[in-house]
Tab-separated table of N, CA and C in Angstrom:
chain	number	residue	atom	x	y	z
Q	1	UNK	N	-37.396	-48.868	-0.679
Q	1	UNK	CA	-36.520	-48.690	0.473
Q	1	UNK	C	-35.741	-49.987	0.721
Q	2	UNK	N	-34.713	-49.289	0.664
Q	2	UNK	CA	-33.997	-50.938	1.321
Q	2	UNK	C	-33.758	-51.354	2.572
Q	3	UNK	N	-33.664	-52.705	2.771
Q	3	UNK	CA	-33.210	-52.956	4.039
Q	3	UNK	C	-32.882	-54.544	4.485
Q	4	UNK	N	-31.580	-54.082	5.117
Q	4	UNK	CA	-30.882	-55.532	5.208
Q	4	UNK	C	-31.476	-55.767	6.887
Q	5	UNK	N	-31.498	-57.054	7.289
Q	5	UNK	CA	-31.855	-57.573	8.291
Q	5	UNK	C	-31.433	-58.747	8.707
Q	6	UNK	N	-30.391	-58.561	9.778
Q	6	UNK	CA	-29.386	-59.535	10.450
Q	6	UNK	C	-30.206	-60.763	11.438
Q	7	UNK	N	-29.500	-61.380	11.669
Q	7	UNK	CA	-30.327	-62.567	12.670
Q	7	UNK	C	-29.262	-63.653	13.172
Q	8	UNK	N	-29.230	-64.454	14.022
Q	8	UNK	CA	-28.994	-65.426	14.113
Q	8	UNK	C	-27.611	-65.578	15.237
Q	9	UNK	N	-27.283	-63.845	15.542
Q	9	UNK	CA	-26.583	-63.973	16.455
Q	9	UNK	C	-27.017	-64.348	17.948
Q	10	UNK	N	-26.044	-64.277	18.834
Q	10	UNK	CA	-26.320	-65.001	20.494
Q	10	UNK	C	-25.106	-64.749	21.101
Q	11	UNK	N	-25.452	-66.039	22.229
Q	11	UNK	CA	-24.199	-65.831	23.194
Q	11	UNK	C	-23.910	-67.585	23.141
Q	12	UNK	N	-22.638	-67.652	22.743
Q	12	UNK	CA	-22.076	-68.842	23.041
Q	12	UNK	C	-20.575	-68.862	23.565
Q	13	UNK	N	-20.759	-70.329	23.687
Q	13	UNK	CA	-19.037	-70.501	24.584
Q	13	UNK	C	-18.200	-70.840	24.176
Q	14	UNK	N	-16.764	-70.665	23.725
Q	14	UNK	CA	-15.662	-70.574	23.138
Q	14	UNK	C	-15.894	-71.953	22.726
Q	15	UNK	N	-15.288	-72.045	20.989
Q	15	UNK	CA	-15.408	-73.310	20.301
Q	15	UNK	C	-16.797	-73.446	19.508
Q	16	UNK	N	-17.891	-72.804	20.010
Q	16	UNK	CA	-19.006	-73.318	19.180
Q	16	UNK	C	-19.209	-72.389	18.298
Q	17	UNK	N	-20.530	-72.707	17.567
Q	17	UNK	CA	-20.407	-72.537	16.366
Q	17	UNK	C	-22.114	-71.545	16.158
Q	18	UNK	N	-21.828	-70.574	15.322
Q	18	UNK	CA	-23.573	-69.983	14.804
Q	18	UNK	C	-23.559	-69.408	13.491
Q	19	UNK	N	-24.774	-69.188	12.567
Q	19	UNK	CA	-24.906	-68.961	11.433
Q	19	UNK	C	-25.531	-67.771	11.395
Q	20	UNK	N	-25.040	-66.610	10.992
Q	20	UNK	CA	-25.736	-65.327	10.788
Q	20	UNK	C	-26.296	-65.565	9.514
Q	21	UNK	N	-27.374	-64.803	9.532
Q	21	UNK	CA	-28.097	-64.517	8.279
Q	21	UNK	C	-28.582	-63.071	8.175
Q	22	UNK	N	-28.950	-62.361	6.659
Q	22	UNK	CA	-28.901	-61.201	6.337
Q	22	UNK	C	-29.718	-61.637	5.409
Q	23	UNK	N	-31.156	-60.940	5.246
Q	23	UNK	CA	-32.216	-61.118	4.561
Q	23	UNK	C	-31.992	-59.968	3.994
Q	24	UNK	N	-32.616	-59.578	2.421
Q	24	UNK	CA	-32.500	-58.307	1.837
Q	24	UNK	C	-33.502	-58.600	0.866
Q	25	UNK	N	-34.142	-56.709	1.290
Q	25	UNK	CA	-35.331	-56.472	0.709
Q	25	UNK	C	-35.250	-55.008	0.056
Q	26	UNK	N	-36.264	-54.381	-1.337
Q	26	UNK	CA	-35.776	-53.663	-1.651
Q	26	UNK	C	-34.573	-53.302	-2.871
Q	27	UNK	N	-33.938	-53.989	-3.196
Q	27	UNK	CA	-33.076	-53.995	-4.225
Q	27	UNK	C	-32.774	-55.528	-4.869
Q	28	UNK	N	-32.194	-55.222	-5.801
Q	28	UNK	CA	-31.791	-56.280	-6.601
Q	28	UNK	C	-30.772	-57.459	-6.378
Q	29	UNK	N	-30.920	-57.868	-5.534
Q	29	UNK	CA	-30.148	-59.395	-4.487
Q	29	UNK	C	-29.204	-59.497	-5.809
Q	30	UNK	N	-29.096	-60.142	-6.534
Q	30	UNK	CA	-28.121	-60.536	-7.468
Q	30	UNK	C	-27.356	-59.417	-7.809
Q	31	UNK	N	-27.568	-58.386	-7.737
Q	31	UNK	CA	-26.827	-57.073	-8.534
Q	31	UNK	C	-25.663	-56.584	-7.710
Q	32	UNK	N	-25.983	-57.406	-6.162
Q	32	UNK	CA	-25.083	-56.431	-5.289
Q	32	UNK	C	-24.475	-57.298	-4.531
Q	33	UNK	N	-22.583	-56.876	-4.473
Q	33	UNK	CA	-21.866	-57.373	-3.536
Q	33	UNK	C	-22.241	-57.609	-2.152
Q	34	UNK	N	-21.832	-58.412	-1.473
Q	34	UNK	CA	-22.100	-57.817	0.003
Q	34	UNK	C	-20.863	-58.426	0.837
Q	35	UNK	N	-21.663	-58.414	2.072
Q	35	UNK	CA	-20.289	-58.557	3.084
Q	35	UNK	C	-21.159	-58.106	4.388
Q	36	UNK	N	-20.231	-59.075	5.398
Q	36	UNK	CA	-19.965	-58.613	7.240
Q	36	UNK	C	-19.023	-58.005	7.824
Q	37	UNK	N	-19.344	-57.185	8.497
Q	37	UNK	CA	-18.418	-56.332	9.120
Q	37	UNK	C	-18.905	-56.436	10.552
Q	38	UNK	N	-17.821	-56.179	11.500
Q	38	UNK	CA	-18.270	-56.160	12.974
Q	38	UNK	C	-17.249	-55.040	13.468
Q	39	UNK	N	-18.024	-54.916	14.812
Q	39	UNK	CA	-17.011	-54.209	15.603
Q	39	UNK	C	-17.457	-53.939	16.928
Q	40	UNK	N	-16.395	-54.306	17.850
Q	40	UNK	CA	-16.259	-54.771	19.060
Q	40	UNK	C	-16.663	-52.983	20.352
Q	41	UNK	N	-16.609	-53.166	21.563
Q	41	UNK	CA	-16.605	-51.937	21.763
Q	41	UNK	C	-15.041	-51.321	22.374
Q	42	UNK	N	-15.726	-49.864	21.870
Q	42	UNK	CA	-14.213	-49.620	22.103
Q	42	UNK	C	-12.941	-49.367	20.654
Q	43	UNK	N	-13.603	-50.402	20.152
Q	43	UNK	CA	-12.694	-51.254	19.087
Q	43	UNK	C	-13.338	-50.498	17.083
Q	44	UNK	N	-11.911	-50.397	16.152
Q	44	UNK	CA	-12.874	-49.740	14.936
Q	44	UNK	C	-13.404	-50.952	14.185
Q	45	UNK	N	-14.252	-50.512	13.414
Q	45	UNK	CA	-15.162	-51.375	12.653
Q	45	UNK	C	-14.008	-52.094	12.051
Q	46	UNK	N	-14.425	-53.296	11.558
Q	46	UNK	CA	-13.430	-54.393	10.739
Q	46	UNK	C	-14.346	-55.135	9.558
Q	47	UNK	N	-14.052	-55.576	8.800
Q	47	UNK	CA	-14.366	-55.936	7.861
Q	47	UNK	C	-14.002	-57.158	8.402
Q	48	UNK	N	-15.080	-58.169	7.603
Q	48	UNK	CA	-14.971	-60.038	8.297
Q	48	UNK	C	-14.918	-60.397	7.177
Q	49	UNK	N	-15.294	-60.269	6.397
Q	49	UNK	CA	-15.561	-61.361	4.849
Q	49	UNK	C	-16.642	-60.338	3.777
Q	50	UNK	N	-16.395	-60.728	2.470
Q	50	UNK	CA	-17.139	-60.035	1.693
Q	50	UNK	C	-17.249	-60.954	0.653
Q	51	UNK	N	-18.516	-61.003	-0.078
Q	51	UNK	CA	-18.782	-61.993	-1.248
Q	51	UNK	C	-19.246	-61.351	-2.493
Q	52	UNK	N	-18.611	-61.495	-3.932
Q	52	UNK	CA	-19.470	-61.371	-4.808
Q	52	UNK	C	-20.536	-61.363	-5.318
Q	53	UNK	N	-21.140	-60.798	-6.393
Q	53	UNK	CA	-22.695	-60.636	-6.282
Q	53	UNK	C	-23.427	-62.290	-6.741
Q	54	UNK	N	-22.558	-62.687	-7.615
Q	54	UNK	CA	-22.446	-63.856	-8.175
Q	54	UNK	C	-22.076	-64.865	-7.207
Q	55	UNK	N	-21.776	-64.742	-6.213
Q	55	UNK	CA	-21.175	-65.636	-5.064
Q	55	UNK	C	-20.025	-66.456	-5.289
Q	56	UNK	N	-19.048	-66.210	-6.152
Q	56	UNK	CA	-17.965	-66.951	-7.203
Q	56	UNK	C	-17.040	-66.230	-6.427
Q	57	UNK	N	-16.712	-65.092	-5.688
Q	57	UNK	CA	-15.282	-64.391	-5.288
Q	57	UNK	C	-15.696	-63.903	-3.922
Q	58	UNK	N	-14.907	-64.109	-2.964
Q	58	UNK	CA	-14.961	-64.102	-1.233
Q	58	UNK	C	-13.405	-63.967	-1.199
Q	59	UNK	N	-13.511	-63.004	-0.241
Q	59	UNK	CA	-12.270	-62.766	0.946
Q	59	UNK	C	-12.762	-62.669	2.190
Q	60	UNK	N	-11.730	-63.120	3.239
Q	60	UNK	CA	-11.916	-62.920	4.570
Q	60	UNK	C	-10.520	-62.311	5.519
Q	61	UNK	N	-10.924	-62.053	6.331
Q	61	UNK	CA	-10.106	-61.346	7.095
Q	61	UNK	C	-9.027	-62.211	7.465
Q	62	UNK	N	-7.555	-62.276	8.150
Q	62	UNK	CA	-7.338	-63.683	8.851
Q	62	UNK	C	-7.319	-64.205	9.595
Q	63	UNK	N	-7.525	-63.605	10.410
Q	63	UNK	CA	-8.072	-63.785	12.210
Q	63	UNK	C	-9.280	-64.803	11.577
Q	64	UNK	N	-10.371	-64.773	10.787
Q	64	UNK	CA	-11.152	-66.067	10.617
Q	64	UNK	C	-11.114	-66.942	9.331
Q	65	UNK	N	-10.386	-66.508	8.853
Q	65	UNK	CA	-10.281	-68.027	7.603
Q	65	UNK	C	-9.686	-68.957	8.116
Q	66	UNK	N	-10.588	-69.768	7.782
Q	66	UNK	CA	-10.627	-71.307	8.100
Q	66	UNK	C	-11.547	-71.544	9.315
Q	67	UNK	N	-12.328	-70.498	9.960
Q	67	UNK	CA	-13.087	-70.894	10.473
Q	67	UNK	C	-14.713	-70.196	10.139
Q	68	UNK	N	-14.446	-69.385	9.461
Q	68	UNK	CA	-15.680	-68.250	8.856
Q	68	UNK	C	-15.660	-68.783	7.564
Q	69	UNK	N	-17.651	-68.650	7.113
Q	69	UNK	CA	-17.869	-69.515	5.611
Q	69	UNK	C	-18.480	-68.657	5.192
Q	70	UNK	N	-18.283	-67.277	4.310
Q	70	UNK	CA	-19.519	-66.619	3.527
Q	70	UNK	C	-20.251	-67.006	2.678
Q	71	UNK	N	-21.408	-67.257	2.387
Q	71	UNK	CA	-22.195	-67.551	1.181
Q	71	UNK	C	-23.808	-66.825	0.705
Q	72	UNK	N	-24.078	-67.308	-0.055
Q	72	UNK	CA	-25.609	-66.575	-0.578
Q	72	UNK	C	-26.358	-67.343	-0.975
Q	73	UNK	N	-27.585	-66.973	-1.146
Q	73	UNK	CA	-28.542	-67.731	-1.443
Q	73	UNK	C	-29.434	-66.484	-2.240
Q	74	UNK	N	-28.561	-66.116	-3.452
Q	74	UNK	CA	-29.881	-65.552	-4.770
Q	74	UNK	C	-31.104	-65.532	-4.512
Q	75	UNK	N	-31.488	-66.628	-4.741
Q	75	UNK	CA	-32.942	-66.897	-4.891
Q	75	UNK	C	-33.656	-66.885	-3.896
Q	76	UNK	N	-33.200	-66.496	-2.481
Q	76	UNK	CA	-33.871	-66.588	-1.246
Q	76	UNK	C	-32.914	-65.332	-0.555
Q	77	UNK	N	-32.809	-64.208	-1.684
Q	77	UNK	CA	-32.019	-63.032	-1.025
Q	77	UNK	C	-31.343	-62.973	0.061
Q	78	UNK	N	-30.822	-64.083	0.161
Q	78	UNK	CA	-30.224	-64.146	1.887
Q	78	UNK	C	-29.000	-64.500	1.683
Q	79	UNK	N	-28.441	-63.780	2.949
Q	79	UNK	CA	-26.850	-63.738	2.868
Q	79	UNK	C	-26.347	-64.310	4.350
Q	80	UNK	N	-25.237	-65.130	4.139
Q	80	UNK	CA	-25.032	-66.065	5.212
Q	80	UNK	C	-23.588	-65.782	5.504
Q	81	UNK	N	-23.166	-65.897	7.286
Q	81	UNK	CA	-22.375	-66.196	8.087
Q	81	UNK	C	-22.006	-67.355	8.725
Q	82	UNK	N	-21.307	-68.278	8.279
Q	82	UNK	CA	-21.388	-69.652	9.095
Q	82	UNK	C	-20.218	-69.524	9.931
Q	83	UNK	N	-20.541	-69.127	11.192
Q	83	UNK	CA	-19.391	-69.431	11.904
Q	83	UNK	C	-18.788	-70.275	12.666
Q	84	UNK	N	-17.577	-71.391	13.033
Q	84	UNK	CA	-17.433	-71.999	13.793
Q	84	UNK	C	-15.934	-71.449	14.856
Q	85	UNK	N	-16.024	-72.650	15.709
Q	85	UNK	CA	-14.362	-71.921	16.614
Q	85	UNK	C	-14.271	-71.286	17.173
Q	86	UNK	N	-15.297	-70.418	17.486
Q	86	UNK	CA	-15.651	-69.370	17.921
Q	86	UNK	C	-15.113	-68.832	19.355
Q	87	UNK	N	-14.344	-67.911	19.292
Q	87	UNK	CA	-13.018	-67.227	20.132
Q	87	UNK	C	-13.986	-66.095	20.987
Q	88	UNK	N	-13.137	-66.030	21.977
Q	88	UNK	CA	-14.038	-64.630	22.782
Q	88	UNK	C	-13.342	-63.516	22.208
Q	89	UNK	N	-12.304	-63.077	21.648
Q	89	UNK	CA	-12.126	-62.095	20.093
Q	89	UNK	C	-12.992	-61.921	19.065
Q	90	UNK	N	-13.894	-62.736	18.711
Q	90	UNK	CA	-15.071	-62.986	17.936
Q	90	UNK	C	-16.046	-61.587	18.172
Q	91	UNK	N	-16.357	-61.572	19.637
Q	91	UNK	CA	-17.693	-61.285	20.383
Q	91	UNK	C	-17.332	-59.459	19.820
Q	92	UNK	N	-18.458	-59.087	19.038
Q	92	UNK	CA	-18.688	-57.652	18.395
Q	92	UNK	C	-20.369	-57.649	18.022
Q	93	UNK	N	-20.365	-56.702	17.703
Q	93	UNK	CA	-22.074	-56.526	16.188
Q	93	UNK	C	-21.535	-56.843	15.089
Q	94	UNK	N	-22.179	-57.837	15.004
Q	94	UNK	CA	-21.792	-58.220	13.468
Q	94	UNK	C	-23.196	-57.526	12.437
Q	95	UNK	N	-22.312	-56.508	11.235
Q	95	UNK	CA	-23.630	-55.963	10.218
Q	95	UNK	C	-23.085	-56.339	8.796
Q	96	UNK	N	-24.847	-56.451	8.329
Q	96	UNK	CA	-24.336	-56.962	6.853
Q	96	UNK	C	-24.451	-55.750	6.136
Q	97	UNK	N	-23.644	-55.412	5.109
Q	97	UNK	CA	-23.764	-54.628	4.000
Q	97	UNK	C	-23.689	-54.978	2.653
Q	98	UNK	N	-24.604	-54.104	2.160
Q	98	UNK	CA	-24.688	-54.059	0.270
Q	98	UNK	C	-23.899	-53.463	-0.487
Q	99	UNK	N	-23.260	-53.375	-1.556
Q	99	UNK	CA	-23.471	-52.430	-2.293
Q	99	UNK	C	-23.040	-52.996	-3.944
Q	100	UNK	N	-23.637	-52.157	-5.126
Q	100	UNK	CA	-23.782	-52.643	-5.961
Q	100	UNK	C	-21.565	-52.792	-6.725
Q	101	UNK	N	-21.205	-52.193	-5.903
Q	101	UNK	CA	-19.659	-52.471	-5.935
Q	101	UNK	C	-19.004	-52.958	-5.199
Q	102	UNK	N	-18.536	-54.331	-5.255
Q	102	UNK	CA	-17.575	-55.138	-4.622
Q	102	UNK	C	-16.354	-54.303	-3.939
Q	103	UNK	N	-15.548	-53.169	-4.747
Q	103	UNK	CA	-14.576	-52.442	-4.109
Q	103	UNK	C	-14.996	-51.748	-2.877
Q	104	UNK	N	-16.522	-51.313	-2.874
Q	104	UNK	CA	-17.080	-50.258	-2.322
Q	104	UNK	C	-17.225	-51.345	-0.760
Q	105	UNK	N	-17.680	-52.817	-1.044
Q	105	UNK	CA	-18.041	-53.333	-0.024
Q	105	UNK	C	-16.621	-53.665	0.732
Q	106	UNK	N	-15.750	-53.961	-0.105
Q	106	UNK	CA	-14.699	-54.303	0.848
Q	106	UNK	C	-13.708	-53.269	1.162
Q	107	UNK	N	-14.082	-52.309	0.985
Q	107	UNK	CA	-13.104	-51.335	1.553
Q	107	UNK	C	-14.191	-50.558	2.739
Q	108	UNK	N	-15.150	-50.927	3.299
Q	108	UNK	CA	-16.141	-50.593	4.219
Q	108	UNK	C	-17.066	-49.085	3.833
Q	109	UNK	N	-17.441	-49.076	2.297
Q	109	UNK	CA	-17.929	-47.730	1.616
Q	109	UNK	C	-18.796	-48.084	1.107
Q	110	UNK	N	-19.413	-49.621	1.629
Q	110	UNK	CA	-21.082	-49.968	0.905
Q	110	UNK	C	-21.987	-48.780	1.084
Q	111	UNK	N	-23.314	-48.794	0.453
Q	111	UNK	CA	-24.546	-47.437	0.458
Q	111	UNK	C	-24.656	-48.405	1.895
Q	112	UNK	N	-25.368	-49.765	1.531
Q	112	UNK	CA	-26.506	-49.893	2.704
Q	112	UNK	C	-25.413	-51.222	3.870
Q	113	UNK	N	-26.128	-50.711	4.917
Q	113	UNK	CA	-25.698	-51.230	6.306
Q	113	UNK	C	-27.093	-51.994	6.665
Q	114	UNK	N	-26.728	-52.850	7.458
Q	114	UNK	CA	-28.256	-53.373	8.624
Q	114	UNK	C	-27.706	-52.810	10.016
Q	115	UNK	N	-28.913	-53.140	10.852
Q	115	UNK	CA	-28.896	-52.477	12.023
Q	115	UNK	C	-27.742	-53.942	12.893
Q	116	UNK	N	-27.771	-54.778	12.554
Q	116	UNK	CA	-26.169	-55.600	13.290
Q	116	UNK	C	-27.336	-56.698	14.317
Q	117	UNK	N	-26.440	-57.769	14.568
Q	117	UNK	CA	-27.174	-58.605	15.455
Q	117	UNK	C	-25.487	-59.214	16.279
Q	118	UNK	N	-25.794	-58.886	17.676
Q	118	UNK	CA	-24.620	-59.273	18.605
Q	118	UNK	C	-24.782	-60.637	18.220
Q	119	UNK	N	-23.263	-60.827	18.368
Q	119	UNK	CA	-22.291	-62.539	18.716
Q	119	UNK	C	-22.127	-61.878	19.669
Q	120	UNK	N	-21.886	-62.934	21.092
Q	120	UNK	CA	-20.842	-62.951	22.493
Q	120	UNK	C	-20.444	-64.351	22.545
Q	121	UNK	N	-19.423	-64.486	22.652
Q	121	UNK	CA	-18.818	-66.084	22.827
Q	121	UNK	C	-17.994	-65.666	24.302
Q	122	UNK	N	-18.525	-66.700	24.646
Q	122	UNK	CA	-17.705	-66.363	26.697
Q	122	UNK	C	-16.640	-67.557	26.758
Q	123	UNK	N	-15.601	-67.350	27.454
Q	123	UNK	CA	-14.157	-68.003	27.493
Q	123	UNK	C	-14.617	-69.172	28.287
């Protein structure tokens, strides 16, 4: 069974900075693209950034490049959000997803989702 598991979100105040993390259990960490997606309420899901399985190819949205850092950690199946700058536009569920196709992850058609861990950044 798989299952991704978010962390590290909160509530902070415009400008600062937090690191999501996405632990994954269950499948083959190296085999599979992934990526964050959030979405606000009210508001449709968005795609934030997505990384190769290899961790060699990342896109991000542009509302956060240059302030959003995707990366991985293989060997410690964990998948990372470094966020700084942090805007009250920010504030959604941020969820990580898998899937063993990069197209699949960035066009928001991964298999697996996590259950999301809120950001709130207050003005």
């Amino acid at each position: 069974q798989v299952q991704l598991v978010e962390s590290g979100g909160g509530e902070v105040q415009e400008g600062e900075s937090l690191r999501l993390s996405c632990t994954a259990s269950g499948l083959t960490f190296d085999a599979y693209a992934m990526g964050w997606f959030r979405q606000a309420p009210g508001k449709e899901r968005e795609k934030v950034s997505c990384i190769s399985s290899d961790g060699k190819s990342a896109n991000y949205r542009n509302s956060v490049k240059d302030r959003f850092t995707i990366s991985r950690d293989n060997a410690n199946v964990t998948l990372y959000l470094q966020m700084s700058s942090l805007k009250p536009e920010d504030t959604a569920m941020y969820y990580c997803v898998a899937d063993s196709s990069f197209g699949k992850v960035a066009t928001g058609q991964a298999k697996y989702w996590g259950q999301g861990t809120q950001v709130t950044v207050s003005p």
